[in-house]
Short mmCIF file of C-alpha atoms in Angstrom, two decimals:
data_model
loop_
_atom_site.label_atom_id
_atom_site.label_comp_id
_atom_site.label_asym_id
_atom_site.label_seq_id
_atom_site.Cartn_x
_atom_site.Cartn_y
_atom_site.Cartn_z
CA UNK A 1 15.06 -25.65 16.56
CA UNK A 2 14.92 -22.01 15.69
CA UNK A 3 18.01 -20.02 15.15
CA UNK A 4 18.04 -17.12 17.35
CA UNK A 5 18.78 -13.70 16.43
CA UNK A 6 22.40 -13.89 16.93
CA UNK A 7 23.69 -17.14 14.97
CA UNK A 8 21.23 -17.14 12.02
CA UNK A 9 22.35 -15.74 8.90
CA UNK A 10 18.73 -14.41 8.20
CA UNK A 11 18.25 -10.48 8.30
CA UNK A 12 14.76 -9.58 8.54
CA UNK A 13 12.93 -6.61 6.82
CA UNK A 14 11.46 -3.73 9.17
CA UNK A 15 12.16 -5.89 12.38
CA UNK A 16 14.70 -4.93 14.84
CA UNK A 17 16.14 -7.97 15.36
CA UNK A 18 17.40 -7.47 18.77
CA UNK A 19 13.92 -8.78 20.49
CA UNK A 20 14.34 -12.28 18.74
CA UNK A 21 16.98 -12.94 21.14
CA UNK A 22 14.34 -13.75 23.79
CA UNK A 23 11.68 -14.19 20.88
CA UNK A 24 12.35 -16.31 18.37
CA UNK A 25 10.80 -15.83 14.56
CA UNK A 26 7.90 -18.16 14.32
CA UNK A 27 7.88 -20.53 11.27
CA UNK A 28 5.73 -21.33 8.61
CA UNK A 29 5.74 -24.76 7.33
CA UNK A 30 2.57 -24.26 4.85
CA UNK A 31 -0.44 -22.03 3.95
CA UNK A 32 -3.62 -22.48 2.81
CA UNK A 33 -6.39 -20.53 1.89
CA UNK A 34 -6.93 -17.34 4.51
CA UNK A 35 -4.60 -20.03 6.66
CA UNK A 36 -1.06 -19.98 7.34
CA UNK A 37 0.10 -23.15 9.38
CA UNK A 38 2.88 -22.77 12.47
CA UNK A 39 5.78 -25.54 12.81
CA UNK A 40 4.01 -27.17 15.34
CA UNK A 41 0.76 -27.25 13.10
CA UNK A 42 -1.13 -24.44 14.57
CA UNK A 43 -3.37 -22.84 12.22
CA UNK A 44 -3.19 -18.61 12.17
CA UNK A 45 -5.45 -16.44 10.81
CA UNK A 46 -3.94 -14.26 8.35
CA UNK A 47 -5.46 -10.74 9.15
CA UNK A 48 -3.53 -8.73 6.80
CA UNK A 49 -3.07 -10.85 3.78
CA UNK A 50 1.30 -11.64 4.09
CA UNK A 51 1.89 -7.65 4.20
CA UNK A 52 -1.30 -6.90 2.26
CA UNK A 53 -0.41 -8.93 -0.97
CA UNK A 54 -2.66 -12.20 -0.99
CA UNK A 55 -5.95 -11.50 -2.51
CA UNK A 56 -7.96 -15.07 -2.81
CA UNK A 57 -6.19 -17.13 -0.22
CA UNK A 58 -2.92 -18.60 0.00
CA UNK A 59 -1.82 -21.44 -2.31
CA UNK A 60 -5.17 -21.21 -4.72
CA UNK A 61 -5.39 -24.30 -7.11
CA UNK A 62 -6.21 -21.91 -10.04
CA UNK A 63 -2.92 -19.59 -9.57
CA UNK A 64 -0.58 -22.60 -8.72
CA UNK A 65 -1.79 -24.36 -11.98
CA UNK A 66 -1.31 -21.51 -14.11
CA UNK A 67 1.93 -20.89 -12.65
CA UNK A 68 2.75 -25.01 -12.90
CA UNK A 69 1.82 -24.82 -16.88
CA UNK A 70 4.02 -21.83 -17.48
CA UNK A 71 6.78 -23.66 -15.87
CA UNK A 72 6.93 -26.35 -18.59
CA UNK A 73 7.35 -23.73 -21.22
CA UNK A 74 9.77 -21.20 -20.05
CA UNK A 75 10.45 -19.47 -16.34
CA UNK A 76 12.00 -16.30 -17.54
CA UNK A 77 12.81 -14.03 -20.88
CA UNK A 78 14.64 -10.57 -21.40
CA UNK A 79 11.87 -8.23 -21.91
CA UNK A 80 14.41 -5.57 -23.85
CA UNK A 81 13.78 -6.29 -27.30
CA UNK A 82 11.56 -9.97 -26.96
CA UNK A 83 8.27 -10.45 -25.94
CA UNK A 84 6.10 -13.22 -24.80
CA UNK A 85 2.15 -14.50 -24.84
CA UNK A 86 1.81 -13.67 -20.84
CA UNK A 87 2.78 -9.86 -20.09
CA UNK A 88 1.02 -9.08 -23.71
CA UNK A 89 -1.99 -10.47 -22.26
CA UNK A 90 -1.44 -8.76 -18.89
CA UNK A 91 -1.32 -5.76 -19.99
CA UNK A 92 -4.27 -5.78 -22.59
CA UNK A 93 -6.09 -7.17 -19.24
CA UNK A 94 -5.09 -3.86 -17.19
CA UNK A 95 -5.96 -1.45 -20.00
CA UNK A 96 -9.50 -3.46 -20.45
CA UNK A 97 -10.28 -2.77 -16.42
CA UNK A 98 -8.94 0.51 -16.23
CA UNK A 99 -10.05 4.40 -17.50
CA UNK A 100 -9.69 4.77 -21.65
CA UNK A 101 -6.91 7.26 -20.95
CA UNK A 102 -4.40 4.25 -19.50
CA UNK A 103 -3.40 2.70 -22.38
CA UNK A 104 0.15 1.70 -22.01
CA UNK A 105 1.82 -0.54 -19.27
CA UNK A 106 5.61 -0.39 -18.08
CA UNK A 107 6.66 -3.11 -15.69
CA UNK A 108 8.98 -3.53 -13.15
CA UNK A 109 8.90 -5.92 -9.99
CA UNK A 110 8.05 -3.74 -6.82
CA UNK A 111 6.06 -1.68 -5.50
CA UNK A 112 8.89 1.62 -4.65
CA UNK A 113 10.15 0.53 -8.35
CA UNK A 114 6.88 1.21 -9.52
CA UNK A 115 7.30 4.83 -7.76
CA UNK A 116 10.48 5.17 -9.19
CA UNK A 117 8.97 4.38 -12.77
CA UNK A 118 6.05 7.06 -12.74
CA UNK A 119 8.19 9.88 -11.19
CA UNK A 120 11.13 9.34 -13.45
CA UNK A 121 8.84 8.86 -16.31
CA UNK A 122 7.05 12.31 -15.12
CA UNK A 123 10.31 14.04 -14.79
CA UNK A 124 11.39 12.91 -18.31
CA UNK A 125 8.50 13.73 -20.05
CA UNK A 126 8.90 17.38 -18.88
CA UNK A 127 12.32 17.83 -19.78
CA UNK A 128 11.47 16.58 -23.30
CA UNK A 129 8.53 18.41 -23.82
CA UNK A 130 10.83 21.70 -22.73
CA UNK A 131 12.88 21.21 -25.40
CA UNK A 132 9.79 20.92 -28.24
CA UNK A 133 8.46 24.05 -26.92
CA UNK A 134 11.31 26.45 -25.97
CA UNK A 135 10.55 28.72 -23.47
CA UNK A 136 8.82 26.52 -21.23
CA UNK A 137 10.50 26.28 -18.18
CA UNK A 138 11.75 22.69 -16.91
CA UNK A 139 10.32 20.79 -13.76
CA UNK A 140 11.83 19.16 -11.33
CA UNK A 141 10.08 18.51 -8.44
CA UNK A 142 6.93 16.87 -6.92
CA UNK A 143 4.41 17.30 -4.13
CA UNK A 144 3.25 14.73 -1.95
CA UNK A 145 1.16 14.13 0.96
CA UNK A 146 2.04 14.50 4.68
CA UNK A 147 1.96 11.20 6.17
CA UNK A 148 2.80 9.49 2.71
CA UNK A 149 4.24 6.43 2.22
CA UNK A 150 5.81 5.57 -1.49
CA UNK A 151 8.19 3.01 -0.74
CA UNK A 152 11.96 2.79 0.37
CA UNK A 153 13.93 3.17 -2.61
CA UNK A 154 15.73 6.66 -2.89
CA UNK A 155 13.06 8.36 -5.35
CA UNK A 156 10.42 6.95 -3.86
CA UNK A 157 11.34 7.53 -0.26
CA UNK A 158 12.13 11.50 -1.11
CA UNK A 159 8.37 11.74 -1.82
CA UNK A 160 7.51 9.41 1.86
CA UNK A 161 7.26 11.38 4.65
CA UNK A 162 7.35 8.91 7.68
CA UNK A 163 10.33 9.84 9.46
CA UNK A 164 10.87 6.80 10.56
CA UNK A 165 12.11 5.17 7.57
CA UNK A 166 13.46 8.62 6.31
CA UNK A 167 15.16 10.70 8.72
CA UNK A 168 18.30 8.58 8.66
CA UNK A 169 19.05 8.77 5.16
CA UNK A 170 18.40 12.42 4.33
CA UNK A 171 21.70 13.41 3.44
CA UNK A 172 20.72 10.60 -0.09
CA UNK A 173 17.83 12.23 -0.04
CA UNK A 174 16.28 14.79 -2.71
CA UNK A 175 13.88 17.54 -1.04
CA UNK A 176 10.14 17.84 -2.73
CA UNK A 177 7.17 19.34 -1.44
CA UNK A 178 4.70 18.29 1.09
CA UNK A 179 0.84 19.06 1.47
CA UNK A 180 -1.03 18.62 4.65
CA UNK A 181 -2.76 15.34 4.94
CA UNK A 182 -6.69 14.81 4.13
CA UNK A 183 -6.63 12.14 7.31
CA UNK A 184 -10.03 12.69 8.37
CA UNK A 185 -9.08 11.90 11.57
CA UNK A 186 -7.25 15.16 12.21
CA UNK A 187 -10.53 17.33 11.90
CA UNK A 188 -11.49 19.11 15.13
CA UNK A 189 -14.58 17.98 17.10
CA UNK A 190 -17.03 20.74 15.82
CA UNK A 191 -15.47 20.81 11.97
CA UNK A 192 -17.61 19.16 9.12
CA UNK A 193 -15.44 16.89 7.41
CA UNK A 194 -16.35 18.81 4.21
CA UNK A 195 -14.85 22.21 5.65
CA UNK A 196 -11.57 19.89 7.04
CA UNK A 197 -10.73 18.67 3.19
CA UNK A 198 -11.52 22.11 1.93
CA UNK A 199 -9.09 23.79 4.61
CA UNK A 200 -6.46 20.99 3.61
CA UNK A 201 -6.98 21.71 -0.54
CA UNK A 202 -6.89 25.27 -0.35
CA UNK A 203 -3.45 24.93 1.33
CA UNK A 204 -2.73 22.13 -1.34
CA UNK A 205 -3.82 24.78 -4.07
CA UNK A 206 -1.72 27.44 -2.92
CA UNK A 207 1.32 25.24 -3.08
CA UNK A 208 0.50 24.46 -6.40
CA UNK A 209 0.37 28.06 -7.02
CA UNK A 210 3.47 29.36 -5.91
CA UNK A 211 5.37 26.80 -7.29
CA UNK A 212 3.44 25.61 -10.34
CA UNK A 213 6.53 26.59 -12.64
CA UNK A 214 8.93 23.75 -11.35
CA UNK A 215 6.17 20.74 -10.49
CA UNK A 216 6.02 17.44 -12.45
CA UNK A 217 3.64 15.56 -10.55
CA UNK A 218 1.18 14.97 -7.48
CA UNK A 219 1.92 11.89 -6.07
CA UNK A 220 -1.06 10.35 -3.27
CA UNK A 221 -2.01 7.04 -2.06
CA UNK A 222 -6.01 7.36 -2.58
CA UNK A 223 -8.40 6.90 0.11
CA UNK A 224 -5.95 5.41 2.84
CA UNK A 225 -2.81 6.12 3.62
CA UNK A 226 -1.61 2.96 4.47
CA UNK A 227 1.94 2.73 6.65
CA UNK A 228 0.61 5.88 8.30
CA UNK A 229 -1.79 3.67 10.04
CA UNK A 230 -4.66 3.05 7.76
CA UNK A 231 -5.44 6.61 7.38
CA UNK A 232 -8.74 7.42 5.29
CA UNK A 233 -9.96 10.66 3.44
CA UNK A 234 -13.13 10.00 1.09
CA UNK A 235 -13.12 10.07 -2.71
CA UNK A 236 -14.51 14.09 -3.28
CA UNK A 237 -10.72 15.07 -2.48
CA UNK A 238 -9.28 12.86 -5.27
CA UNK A 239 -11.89 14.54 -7.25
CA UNK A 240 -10.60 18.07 -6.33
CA UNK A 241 -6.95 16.70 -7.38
CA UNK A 242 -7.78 15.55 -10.57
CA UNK A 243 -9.25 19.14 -11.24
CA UNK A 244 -6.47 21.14 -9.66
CA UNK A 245 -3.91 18.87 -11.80
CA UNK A 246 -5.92 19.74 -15.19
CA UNK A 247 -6.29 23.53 -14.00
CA UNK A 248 -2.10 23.59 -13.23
CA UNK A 249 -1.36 21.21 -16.04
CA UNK A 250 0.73 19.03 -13.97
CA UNK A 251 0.70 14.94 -13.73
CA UNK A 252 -1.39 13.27 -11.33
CA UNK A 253 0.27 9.81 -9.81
CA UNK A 254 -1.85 7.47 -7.81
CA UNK A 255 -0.20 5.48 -5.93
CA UNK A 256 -2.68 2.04 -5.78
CA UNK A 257 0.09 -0.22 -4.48
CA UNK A 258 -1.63 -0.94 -1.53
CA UNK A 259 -5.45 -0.40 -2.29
CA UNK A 260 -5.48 -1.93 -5.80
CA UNK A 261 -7.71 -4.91 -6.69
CA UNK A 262 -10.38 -4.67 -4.55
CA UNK A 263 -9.09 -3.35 -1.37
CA UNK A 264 -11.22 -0.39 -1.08
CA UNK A 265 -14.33 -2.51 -2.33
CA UNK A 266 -14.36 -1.41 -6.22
CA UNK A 267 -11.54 -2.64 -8.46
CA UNK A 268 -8.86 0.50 -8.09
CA UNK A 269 -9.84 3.23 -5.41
CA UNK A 270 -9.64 5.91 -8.25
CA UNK A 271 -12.96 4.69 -9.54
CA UNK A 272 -14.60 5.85 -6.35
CA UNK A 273 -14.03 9.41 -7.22
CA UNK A 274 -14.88 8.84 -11.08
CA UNK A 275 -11.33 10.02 -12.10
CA UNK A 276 -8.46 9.05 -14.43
CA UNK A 277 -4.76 9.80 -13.07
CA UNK A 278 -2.01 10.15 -15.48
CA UNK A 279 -0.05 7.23 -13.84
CA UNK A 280 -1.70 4.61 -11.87
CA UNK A 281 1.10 2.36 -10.10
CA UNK A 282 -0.35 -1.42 -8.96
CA UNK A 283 1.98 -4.00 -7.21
CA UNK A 284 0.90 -6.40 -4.75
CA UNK A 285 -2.24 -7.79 -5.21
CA UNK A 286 -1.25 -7.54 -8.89
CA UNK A 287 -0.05 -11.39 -8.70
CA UNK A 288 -2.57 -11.91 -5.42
CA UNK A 289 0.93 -12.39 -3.57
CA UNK A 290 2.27 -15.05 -5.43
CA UNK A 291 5.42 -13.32 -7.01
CA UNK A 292 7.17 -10.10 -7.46
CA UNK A 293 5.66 -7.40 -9.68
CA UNK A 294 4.36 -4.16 -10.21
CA UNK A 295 3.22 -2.48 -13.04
CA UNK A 296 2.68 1.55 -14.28
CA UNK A 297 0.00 2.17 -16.65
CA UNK A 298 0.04 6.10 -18.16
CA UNK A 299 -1.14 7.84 -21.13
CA UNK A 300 -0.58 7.74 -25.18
CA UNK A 301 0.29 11.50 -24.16
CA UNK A 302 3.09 10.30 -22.03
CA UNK A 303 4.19 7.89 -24.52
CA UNK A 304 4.34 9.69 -27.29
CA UNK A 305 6.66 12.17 -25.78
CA UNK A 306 9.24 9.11 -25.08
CA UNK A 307 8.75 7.67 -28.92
CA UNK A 308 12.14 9.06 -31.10
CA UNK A 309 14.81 7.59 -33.01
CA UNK A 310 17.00 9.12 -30.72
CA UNK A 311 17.82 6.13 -28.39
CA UNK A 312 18.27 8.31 -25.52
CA UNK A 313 14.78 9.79 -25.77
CA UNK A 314 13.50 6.50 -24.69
CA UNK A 315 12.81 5.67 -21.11
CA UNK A 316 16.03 3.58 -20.00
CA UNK A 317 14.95 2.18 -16.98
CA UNK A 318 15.13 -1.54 -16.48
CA UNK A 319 14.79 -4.46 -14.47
CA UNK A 320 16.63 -8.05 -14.64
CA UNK A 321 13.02 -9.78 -14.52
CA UNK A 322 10.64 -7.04 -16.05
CA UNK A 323 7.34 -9.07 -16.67
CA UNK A 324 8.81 -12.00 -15.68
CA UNK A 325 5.89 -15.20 -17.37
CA UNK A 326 5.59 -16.72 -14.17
CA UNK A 327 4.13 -13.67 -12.56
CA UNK A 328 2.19 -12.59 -15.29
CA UNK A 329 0.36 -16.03 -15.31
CA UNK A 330 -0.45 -15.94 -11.52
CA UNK A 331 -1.95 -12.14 -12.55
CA UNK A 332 -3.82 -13.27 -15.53
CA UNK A 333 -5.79 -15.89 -13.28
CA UNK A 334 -6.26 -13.84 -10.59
CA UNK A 335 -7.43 -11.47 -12.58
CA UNK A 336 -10.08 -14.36 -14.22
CA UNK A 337 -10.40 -15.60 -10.12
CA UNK A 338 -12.44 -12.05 -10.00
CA UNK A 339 -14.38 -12.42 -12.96
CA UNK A 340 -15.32 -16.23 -12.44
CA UNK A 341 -15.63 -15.83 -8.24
CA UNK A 342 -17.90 -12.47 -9.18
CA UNK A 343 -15.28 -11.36 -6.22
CA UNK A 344 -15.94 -7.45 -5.51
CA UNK A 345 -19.54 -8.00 -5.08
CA UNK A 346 -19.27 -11.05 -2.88
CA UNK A 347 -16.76 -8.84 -0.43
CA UNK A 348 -19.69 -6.63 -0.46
CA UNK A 349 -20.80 -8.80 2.43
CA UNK A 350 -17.77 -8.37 4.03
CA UNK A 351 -17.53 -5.02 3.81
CA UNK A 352 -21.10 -5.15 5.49
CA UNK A 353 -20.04 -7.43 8.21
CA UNK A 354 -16.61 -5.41 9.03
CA UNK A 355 -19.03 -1.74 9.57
CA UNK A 356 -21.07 -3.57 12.15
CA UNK A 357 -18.25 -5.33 13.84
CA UNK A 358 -16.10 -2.39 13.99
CA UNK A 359 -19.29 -0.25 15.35
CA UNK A 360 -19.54 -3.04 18.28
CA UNK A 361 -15.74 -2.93 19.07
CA UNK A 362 -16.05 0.85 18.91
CA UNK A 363 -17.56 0.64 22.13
CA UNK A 364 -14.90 -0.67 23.70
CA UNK A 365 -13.19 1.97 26.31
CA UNK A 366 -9.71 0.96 24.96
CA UNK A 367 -10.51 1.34 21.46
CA UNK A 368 -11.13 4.81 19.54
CA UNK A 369 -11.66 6.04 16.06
CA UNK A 370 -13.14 2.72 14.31
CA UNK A 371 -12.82 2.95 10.20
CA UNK A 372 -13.35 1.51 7.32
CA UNK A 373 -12.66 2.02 3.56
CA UNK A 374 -14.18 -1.10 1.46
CA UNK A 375 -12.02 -4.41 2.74
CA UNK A 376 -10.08 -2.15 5.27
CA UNK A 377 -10.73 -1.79 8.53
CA UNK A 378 -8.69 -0.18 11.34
CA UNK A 379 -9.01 1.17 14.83
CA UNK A 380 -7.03 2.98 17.49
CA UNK A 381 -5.25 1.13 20.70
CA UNK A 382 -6.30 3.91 23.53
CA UNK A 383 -5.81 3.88 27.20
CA UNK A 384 -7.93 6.24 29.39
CA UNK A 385 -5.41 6.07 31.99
CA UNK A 386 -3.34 9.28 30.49
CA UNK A 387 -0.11 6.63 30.12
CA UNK A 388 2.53 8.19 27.17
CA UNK A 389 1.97 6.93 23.88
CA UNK A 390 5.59 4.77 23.60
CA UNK A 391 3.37 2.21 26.04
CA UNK A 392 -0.18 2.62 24.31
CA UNK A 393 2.01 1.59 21.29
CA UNK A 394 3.74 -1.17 23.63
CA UNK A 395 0.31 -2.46 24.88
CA UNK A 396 -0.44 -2.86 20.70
CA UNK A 397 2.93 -5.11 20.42
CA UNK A 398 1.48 -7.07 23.34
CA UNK A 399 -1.66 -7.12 21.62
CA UNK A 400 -0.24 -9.09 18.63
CA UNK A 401 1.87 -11.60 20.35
CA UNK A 402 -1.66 -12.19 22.51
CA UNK A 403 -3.40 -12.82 19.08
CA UNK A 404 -0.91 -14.77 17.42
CA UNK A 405 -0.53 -17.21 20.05
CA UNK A 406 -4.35 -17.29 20.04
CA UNK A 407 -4.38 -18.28 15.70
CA UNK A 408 -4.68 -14.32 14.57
CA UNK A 409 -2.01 -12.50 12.36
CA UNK A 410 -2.23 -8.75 12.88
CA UNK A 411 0.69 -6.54 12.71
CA UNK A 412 -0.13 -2.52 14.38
CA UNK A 413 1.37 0.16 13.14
CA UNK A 414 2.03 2.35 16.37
CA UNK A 415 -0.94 2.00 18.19
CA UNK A 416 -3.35 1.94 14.51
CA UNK A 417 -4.53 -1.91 14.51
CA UNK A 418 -5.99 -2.77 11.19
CA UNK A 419 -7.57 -6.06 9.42
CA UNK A 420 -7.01 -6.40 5.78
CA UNK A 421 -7.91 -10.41 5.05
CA UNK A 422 -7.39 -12.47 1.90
CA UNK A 423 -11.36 -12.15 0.04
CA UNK A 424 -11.96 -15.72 0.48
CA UNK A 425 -12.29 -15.14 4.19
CA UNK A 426 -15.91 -16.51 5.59
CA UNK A 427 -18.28 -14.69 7.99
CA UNK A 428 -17.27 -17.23 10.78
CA UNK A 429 -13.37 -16.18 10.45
CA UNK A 430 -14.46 -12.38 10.65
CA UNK A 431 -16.19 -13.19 13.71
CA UNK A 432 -13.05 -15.23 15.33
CA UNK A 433 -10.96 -12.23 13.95
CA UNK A 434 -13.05 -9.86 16.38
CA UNK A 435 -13.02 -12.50 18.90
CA UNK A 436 -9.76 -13.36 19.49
CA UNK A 437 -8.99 -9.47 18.72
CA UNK A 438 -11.14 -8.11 21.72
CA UNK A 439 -9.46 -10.57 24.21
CA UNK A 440 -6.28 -9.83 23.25
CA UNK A 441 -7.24 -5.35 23.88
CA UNK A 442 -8.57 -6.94 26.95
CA UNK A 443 -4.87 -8.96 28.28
CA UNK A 444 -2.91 -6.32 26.59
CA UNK A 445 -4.39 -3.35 28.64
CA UNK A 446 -3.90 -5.39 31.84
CA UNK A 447 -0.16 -6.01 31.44
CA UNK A 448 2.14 -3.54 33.19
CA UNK A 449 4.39 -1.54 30.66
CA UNK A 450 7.84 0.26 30.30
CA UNK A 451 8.15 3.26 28.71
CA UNK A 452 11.47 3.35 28.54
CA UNK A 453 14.21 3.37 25.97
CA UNK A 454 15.53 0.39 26.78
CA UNK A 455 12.33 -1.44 27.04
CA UNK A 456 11.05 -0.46 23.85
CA UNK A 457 14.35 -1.37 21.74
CA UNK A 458 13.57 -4.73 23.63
CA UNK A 459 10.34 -5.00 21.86
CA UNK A 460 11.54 -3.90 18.87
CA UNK A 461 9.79 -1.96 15.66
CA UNK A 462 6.35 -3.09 14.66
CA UNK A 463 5.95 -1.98 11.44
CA UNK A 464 3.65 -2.32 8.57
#
């Protein structure tokens, strides 16, 4: 028996619980590889790897051993002032795979802490290098995209600008700046793409400009905007940043939470554009979705400026389980899964079969704006009917009960529908994916829909 809604003690994340009155939360008993496995033993598909975290499959017999041998020698040490074999190695690991410039490695254990980390650790490093060179004026504030998404703690969610998780705690809330999006999807019909991400930098640049006295940092999720719905702008624009950072001598923060470790079919999405940002923040495929971590990785330039006798020079931020063993092993062999598995060019056939099954769905009449960005693939929900957008995006809820019951996991944002599977996926489960994702466009555009305000509390938030 499932507890409903009203008498379990269980408060979900980004759910309105409210619709599992009538719809109870289905259970998972066990999971293996790109597999999790119902109550009642049905097998699901899981299409966007538990929240976009789980890299080679669920429970991999490489991870759970590493994790199983750290657990006879310790679970758990203060990081303040001790230091152990596995988060030494970890971070010699990430320095190895990433730009010369990234030499240093602060952990914490999420993804918005992460955020938190590189702005405060921006901020800081301004203020202190004011007072070594008088006259300098001191920064405070940062620029980040439209459409953004940084995570929900208070620093990180005054640099997010989805409304939705926002709006009702502005009054917490610090005020930064805001450039217009790259989303390539917002170009008119008869604009180059090229002329749309110029016309979107040179408004970036002149932001820069008028307030280049009092900026710290760019902050940008690069390549795809994720919780916006899977947004995509290519690598040249990253390129640009890197530049106009340099130029403006202000911080550049990418934001890799999400597209890290393979996502966008090379290692970190940075790479793409050839570029090294002055923090690069990683969390969940950083332990393939095993346990809790994240990790920023800046410059000897950055460190430097923290490195004093003077106590409070230092960067006093902490968490109780900062590079916590346990997570570090399941890292470390992930990390060797990718070496041994020769990983990112296997998904190269992947990332082959995704463009032409997104270019056959993209003739569907209820399906618009097909994209892709390495192991990411998304699409639009679209009705040619002229119905409001509050049902397109209810048709998209219907659309993932549909697929669910039929052994899919996919979670829309809105009416954005995207697939980001676990790499050890096969060609044959791509295929079902697609399957089982067309018929459920094709008995979600059939249902009648409420638009109403009512109706849609009923169905509740379907968020990323």
């Amino acid at each position: 028996m499932h507890a409903s809604a009203r008498t379990s003690a269980l408060w979900h994340p980004c759910t309105q619980m409210y619709q599992h009155d009538a719809n109870p939360v289905p259970r998972i008993t066990r999971a293996k590889g790109a597999y999790l496995y119902l109550d009642n033993g049905q097998p699901v598909l899981d299409g966007i790897s538990s929240w976009w975290v789980n890299l080679h499959g669920h429970s991999h017999p490489a991870i759970n051993a590493a994790i199983t041998d750290q657990l006879q020698q310790f679970e758990q040490v203060i990081l303040a002032g001790f230091t152990h074999s596995p988060i030494e190695q970890l971070a010699a690991k990430l320095v190895d795979a990433t730009p010369a410039p990234l030499t240093r490695c602060f952990f914490a254990d999420s993804g918005s802490a992460a955020v938190e980390v590189a702005l405060k650790m921006s901020l800081q490093f301004w203020h202190q290098t004011t007072e070594q060179q008088s006259g300098k004026p001191e920064r405070n504030t940062f620029i980040s995209l439209e459409n953004g998404y940084h995570g929900e703690t208070l620093g990180s969610l005054s640099v997010t600008d989805i409304p939705l998780f926002s709006s009702q705690y502005r009054p917490l809330l610090i005020q930064h700046l805001r450039a217009p999006t790259p989303d390539l999807s917002l170009k008119e019909h008869d604009q180059s793409d090229e002329d749309f991400l110029l016309q979107r930098f040179v408004q970036l640049k002149i932001l820069v400009e008028e307030n280049q006295q009092r900026i710290c940092a760019i902050i940008v999720e690069p390549l795809v905007q994720g919780a916006a719905g899977m947004k995509m702008y290519p690598p040249v624009y990253l390129s640009w940043l890197r530049q106009l950072c340099d130029e403006y001598q202000i911080h550049l923060i990418l934001d890799e939470i999400a597209v890290g470790f393979g996502r966008t079919g090379t290692l970190f999405a940075h790479e793409q554009a050839g570029i090294c940002p002055d923090f690069l923040c990683l969390s969940k495929g950083l332990t393939a979705g095993y346990l809790p971590m994240s990790c920023v990785m800046t410059t000897d330039e950055v460190y430097q400026v923290f490195y004093s006798p003077d106590v409070a020079k230092g960067f006093l931020h902490s968490h109780s389980f900062t590079g916590n063993p346990l997570a570090a092993r399941a890292a470390l062999a992930s990390l060797a899964i990718f070496e041994q598995e020769n990983t990112l060019q296997k998904n190269q056939q992947h990332i082959q079969q995704f463009k032409h099954k997104l270019a056959e769905l993209g003739k569907h009449p209820n399906v618009a704006n097909c994209r892709q960005t390495g192991m990411i693939a998304a699409f639009d929900l679209v009705q040619p009917d002229g119905l409001s957008y509050p049902a397109t995006q209810q048709r998209a809820r219907l659309m993932a009960q549909y697929a669910l019951q039929h052994g899919l996991l996919i979670r829309p944002i809105g009416n954005h529908v995207y697939f980001i599977p676990p790499y050890c996926i096969t060609a044959d489960e791509i295929n079902q994916m697609f399957e089982i994702t067309i018929h459920a466009i094709n008995w979600a555009i059939s249902q009648p829909v409420a638009t109403g305000t009512h109706h849609m509390l009923h169905s509740g938030l379907n968020l990323p």
